[in-house]
Short mmCIF file of C-alpha atoms and ligand atoms in Angstrom, two decimals:
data_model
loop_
_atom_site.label_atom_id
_atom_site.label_comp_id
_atom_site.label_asym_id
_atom_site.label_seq_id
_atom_site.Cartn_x
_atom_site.Cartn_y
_atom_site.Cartn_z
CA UNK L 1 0.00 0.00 0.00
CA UNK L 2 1.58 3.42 -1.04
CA UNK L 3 1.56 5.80 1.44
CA UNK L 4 -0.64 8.67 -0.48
CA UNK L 5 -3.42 5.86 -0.02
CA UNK L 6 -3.03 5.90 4.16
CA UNK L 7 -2.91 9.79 4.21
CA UNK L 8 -5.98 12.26 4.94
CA UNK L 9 -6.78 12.84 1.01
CA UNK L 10 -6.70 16.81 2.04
CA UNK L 11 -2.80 16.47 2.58
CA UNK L 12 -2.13 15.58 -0.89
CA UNK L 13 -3.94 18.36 -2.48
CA UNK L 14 -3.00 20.48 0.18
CA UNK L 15 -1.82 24.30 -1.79
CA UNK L 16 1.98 24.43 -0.63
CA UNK L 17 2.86 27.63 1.50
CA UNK L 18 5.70 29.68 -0.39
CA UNK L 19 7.31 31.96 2.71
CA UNK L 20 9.46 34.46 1.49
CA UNK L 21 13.44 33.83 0.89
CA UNK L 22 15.52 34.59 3.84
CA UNK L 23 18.64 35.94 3.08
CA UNK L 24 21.30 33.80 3.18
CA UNK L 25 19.58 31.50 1.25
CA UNK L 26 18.51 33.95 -1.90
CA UNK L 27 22.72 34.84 -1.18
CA UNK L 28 23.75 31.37 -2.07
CA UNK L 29 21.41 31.20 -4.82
CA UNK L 30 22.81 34.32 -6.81
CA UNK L 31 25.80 34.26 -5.32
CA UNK L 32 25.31 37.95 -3.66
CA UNK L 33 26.94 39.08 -0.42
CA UNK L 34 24.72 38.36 2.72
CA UNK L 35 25.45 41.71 4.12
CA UNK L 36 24.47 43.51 0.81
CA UNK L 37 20.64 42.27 0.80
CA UNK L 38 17.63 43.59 2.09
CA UNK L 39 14.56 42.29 3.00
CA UNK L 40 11.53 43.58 2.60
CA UNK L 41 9.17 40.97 2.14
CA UNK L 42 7.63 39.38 4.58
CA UNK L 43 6.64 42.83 7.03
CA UNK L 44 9.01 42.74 9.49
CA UNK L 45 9.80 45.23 11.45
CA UNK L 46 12.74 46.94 9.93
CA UNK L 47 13.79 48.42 13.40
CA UNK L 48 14.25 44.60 15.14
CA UNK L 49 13.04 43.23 17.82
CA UNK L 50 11.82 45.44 20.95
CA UNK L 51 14.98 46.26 23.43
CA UNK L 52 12.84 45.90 26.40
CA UNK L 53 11.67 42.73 24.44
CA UNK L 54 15.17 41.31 23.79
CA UNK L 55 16.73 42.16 27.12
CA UNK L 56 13.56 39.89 28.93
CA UNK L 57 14.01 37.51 26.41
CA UNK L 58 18.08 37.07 27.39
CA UNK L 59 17.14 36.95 30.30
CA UNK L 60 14.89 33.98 30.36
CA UNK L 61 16.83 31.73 28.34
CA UNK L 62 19.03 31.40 31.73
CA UNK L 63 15.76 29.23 33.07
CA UNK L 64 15.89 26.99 29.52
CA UNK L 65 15.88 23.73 31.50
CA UNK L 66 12.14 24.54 32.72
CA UNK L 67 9.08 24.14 30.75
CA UNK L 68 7.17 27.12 29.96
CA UNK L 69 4.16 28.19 31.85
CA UNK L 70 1.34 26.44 29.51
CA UNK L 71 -1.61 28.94 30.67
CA UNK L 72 0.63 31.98 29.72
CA UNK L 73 -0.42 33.62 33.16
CA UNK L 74 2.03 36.42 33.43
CA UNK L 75 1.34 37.97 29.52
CA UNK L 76 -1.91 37.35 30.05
CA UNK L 77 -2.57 39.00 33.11
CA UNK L 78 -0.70 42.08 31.23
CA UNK L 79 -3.06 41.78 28.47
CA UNK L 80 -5.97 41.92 30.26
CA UNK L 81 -4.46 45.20 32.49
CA UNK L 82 -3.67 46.37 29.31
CA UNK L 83 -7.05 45.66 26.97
CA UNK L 84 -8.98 46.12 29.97
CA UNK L 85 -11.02 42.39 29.26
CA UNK L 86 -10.84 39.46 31.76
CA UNK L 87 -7.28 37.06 31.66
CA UNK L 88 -9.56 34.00 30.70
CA UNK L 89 -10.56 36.36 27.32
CA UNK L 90 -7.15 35.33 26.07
CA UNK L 91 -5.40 32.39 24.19
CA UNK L 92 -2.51 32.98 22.93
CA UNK L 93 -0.62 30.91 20.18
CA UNK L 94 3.03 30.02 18.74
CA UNK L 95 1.85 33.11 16.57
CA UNK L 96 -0.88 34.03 15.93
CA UNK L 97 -1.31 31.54 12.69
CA UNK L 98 -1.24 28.95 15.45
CA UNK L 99 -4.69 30.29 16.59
CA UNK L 100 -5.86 29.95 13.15
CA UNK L 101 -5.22 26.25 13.36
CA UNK L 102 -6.97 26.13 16.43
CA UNK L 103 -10.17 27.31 15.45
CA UNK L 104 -10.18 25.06 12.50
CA UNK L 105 -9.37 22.04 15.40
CA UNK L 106 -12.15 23.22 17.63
CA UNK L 107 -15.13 24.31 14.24
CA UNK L 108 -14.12 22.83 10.77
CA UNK L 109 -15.66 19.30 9.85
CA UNK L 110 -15.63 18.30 6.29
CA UNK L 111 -18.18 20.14 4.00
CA UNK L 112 -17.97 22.99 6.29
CA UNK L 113 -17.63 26.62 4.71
CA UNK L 114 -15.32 29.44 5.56
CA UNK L 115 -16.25 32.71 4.09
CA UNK L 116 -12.64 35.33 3.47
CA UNK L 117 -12.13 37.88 0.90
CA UNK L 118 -9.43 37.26 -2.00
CA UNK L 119 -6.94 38.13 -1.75
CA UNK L 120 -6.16 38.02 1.91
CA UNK L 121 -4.23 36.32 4.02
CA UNK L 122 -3.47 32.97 2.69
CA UNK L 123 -2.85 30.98 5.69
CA UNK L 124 -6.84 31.39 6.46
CA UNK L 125 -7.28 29.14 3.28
CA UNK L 126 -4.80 26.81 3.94
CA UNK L 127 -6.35 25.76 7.35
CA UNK L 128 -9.71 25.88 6.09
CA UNK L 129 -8.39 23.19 3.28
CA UNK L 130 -6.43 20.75 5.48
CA UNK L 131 -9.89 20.19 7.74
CA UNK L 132 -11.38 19.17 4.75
CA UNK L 133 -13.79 22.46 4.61
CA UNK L 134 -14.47 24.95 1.87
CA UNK L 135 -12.80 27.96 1.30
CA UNK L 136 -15.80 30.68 -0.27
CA UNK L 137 -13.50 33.44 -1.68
CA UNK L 138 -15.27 36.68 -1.69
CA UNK L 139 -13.61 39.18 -4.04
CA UNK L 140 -12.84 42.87 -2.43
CA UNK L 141 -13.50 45.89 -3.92
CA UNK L 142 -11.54 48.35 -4.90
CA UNK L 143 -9.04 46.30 -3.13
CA UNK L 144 -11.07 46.05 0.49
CA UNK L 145 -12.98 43.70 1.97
CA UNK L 146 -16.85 44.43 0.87
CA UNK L 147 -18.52 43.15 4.25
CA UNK L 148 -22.12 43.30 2.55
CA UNK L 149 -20.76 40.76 0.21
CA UNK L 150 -18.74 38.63 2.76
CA UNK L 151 -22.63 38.81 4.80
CA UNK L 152 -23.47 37.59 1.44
CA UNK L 153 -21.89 34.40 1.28
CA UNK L 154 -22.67 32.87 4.52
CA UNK L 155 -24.78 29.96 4.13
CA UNK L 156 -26.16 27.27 6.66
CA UNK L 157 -22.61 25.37 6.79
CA UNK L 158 -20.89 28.63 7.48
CA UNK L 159 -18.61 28.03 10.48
CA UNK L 160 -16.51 31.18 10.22
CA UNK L 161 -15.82 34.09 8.88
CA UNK L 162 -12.59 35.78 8.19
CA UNK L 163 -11.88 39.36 8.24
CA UNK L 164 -8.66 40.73 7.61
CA UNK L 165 -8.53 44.67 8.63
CA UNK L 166 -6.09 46.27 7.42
CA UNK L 167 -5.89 43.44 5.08
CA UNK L 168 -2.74 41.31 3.77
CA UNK L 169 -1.59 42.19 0.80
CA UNK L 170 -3.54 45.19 0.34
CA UNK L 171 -2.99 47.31 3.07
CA UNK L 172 -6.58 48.40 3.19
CA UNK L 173 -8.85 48.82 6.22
CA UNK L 174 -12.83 48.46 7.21
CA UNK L 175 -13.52 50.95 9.67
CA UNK L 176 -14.46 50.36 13.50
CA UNK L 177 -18.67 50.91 12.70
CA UNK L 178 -18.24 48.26 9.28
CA UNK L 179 -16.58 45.84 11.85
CA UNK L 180 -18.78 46.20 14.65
CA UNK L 181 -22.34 46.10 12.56
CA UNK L 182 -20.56 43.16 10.35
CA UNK L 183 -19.76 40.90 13.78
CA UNK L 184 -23.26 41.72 15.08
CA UNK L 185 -24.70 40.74 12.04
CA UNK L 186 -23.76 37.17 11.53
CA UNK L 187 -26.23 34.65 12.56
CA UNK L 188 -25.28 32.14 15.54
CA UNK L 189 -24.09 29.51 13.71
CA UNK L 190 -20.77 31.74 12.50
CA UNK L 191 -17.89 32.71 14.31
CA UNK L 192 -16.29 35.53 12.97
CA UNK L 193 -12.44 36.21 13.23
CA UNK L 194 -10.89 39.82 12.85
CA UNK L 195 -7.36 39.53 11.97
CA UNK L 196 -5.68 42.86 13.46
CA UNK L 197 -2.15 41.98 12.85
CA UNK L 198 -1.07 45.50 11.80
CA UNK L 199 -3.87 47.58 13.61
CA UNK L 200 -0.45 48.87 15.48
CA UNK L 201 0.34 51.09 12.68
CA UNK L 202 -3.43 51.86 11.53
CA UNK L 203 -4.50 55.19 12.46
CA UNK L 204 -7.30 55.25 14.86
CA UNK L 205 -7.63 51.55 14.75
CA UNK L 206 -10.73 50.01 15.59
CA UNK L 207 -11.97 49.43 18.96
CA UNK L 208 -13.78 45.84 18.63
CA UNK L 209 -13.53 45.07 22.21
CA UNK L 210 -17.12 45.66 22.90
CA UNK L 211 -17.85 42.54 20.48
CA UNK L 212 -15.98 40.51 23.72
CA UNK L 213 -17.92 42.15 26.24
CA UNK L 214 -21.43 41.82 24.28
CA UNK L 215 -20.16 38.14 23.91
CA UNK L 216 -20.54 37.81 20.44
CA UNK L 217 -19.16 34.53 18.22
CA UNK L 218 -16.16 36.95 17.54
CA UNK L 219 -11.63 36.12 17.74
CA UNK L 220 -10.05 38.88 17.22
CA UNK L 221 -6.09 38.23 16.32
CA UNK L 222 -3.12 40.06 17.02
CA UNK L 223 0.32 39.32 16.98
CA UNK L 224 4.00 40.51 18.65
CA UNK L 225 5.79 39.40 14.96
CA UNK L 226 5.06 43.13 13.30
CA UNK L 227 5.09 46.03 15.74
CA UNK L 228 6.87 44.43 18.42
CA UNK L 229 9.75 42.89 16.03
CA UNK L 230 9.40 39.47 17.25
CA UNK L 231 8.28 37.89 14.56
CA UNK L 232 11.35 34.90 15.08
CA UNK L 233 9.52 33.69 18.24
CA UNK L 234 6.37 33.08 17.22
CA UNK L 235 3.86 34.74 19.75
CA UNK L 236 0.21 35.77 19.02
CA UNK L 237 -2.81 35.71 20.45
CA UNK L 238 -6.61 35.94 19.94
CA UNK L 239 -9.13 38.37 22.60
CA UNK L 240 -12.23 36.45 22.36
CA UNK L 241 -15.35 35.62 24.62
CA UNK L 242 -14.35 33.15 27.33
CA UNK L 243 -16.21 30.60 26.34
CA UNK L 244 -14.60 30.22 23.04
CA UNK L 245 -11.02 30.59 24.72
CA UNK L 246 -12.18 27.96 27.06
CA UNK L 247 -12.83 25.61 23.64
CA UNK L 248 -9.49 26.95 21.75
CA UNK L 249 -7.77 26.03 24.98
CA UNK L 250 -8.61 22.21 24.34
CA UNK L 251 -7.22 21.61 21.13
CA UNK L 252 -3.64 23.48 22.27
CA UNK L 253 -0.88 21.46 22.97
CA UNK L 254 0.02 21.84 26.73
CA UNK L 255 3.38 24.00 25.96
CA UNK L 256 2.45 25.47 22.60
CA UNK L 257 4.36 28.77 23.45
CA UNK L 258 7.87 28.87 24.71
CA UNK L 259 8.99 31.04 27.59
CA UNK L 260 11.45 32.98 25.87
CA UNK L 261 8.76 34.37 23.64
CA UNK L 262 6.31 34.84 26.22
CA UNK L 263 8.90 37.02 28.32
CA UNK L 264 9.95 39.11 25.41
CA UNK L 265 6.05 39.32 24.54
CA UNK L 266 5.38 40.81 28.18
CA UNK L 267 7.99 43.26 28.46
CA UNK L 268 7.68 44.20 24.70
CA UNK L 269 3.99 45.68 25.46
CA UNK L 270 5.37 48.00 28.06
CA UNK L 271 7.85 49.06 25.12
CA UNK L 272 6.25 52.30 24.15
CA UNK L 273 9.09 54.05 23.44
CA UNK L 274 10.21 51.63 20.55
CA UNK L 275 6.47 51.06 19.16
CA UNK L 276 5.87 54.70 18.72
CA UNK L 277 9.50 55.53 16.93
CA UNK L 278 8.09 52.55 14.44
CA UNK L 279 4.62 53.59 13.96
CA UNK L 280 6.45 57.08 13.37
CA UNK L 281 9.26 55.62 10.78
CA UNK L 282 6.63 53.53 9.25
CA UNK L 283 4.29 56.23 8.27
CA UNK L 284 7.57 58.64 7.07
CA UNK L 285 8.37 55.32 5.39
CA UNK L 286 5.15 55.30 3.54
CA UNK L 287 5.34 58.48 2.98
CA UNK L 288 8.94 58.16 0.76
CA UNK L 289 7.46 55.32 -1.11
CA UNK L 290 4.55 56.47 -2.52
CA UNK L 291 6.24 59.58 -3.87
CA UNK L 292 9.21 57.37 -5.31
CA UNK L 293 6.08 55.21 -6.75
CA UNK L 294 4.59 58.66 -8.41
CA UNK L 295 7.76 59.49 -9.39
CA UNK L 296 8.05 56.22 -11.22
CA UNK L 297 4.38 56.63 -12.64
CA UNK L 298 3.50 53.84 -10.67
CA UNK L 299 -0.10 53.58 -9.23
CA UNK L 300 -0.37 51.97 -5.49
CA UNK L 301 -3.01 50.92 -3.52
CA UNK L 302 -2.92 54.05 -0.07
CA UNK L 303 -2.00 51.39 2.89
CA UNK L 304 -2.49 52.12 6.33
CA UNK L 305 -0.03 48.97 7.52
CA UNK L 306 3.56 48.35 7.13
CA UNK L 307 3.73 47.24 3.58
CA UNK L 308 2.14 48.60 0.39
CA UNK L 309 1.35 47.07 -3.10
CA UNK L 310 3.17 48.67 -6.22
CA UNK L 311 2.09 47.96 -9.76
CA UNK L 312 5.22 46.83 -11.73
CA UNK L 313 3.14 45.08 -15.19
CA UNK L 314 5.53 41.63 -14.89
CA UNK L 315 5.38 40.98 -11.74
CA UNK L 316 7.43 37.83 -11.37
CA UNK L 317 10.07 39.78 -13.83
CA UNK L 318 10.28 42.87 -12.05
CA UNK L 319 10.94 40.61 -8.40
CA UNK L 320 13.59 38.79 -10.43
CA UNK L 321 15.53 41.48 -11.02
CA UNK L 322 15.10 43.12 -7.99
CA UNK L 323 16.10 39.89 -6.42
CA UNK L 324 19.33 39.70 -8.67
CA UNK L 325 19.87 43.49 -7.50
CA UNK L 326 19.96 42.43 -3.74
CA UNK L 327 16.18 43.45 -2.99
CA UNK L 328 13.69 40.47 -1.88
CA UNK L 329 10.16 41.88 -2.26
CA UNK L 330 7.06 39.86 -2.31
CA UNK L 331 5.77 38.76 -5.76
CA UNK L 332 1.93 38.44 -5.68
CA UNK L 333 0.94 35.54 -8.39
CA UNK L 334 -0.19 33.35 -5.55
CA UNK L 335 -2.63 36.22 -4.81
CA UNK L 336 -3.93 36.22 -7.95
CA UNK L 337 -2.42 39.79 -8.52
CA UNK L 338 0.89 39.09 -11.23
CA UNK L 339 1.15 42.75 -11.97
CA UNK L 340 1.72 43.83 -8.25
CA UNK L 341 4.40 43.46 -6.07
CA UNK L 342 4.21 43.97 -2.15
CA UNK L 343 6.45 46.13 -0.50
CA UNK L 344 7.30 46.26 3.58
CA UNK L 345 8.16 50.07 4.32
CA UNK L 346 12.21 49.44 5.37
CA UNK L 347 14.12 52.07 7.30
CA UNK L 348 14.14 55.43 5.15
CA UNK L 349 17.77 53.91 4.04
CA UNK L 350 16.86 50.88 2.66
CA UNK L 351 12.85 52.76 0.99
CA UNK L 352 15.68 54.43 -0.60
CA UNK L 353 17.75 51.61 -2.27
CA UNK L 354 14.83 50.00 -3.40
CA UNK L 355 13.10 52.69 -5.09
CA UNK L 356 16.48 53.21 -6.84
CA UNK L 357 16.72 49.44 -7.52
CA UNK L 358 13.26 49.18 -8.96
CA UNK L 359 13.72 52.42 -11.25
CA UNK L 360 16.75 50.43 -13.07
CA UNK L 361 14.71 47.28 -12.42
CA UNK L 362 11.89 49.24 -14.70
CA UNK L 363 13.97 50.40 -17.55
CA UNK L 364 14.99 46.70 -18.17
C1 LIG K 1 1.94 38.61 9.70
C2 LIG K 1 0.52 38.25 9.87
C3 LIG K 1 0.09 37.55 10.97
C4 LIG K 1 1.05 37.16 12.05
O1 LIG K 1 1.24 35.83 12.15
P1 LIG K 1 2.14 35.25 13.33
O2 LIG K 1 1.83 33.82 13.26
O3 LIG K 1 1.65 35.91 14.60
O4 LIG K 1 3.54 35.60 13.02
C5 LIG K 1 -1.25 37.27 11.12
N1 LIG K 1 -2.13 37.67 10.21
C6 LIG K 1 -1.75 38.37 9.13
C7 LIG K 1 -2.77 38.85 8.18
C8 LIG K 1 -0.42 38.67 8.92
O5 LIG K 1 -0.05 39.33 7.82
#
């Protein structure tokens, strides 16, 4: 018997992931100098990790014979200080992906639906695939989720809803009224997900905790891998009702989050200082790409995250040759958008080098 035949038939048409090239490995592909690449594809923070973050992080890798704490306690309880919800609102997640997985452990049987726009953030499908469920893609509009027609698609085997604000790849929002009337719209039978992952850098971001007090069939995601720089550790967490929590909690492996992150996670939040100098590079960042994109007679879709789509024509071209020129960007075929690239605002150094590399990259 070959194995294909023993394995869960959603495995082996499972869509493969394609993460972004780290460096050293697109270096020993061209044969460029580590040192002379940048990175901006994946929406990292250009500024590194938190200090408060890395110095608590040191610092707990001196207890790396113990297990972690399993219920998180500590962030938790600074979480809830901080959000001003209960600790048991919480669950947090070897990223916040990780809670994705968990809420298609704890809702998705096969023949289930999950409603998201396209194109958003892929990992939402991917989940939604491996449980054997359906992914209904919803189209945005003018490049933003179109909640009417997201409400649209929900049918009886609904399970959840995904809503991705501002949204990966485009950078576009739904405000904090479209949210709010959207999540206490659905019928019972949905759970609806907000995925805040950059609502750090969105400008009067929405205030959806009232959706958790109301009690409401709503996640709402964040993550310490943009804002906070610690995207290496693999920390997230969803705010959420406490009875859902209470389910997540049962399909999470009893250590899912290791105590380095969780330390650098805690401290990071009290890290004001280095969140605000990022929300203010990042929007000066912005700022120097979009007019280097005019300059280049380039349209863009306005973003209010860390990243921005560019139209280039050849997509896959233009990322070659930046690529070849020492600049890894984010081609977006798999998003169904060839003619775009996605671009993570760098320090105002490295904005620079790459609208200089993608001017020559043009003229090819
Ligand atoms: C980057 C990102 C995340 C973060 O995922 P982690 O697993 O916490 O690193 C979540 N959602 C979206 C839309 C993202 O772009």
């Amino acid at each position: 018997m070959k194995f294909e035949e023993l394995v869960n038939p959603a495995v082996l048409t499972q869509p493969i992931y394609e993460p972004g090239k780290p460096i050293e490995e697109v270096a020993r592909e061209l044969g460029l100098d580590p040192a002379g690449i940048i990175k901006i594809a994946s929406n990292e923070n250009p500024f590194g990790p938190s200090p408060l973050g890395l110095a608590a992080a040191q610092r707990a890798l001196l207890q790396g014979e113990l297990y972690p704490d399993g219920g998180c306690f500590a962030l938790k309880q600074k979480l809830a200080a901080r959000l001003g919800l209960a600790p048991e609102q919480f669950i947090i997640g070897n990223g916040s992906n990780e809670v994705i997985e968990f809420l298609g452990h704890a809702l998705l049987r096969p023949g289930d639906e999950v409603v998201m726009g396209a194109p958003a953030f892929v990992v939402y499908k991917l989940v939604t695939l491996i449980f054997g469920a359906k992914a209904v893609e919803v189209p945005l509009v003018n490049h933003r989720h179109d909640l009417a027609r997201l409400a649209a698609a929900v049918t009886p085997r609904t399970r959840l809803v995904y809503v991705c604000s501002p949204n990966n790849p485009t950078g576009t929002a739904n405000t904090e009224a479209e949210l709010l009337a959207f999540a206490r719209s659905m019928p019972e039978h949905v759970v609806t997900v907000i995925d805040e992952a950059y609502a750090e850098y969105e400008p009067n971001a929405p205030d959806l905790r009232a959706l958790v007090r109301e009690g409401r069939k709503v996640v709402c995601l964040r993550t310490f891998s943009k804002i906070y720089g610690l995207a290496a550790l693999r920390i997230g967490y969803g705010y959420a009702p406490a009875e859902i929590v209470a389910l997540l909690n049962r399909v999470r492996q009893p250590f899912n989050v290791n105590a380095i992150a969780q330390a650098a996670a805690s401290a990071a939040l009290d890290d004001r200082e280095f969140t605000e100098k990022c929300v203010r590079e990042n929007r000066a960042g912005m700022a120097q790409l979009e007019a280097g994109f005019r300059a280049l007679g380039r349209e863009f879709v306005p973003s209010v995250a860390n990243f921005i789509l560019v139209h280039v024509g050849d997509g896959a071209g233009v990322f070659e040759a930046l690529q070849r020129r020492g600049v890894i960007v984010r081609p977006m075929k798999s998003y169904g958008m060839p003619e775009w690239l996605r671009i993570t605002v760098g320090t105002s150094a490295q904005n620079e080098r790459l609208l200089a590399e993608l001017k020559a990259a043009l003229r090819k």
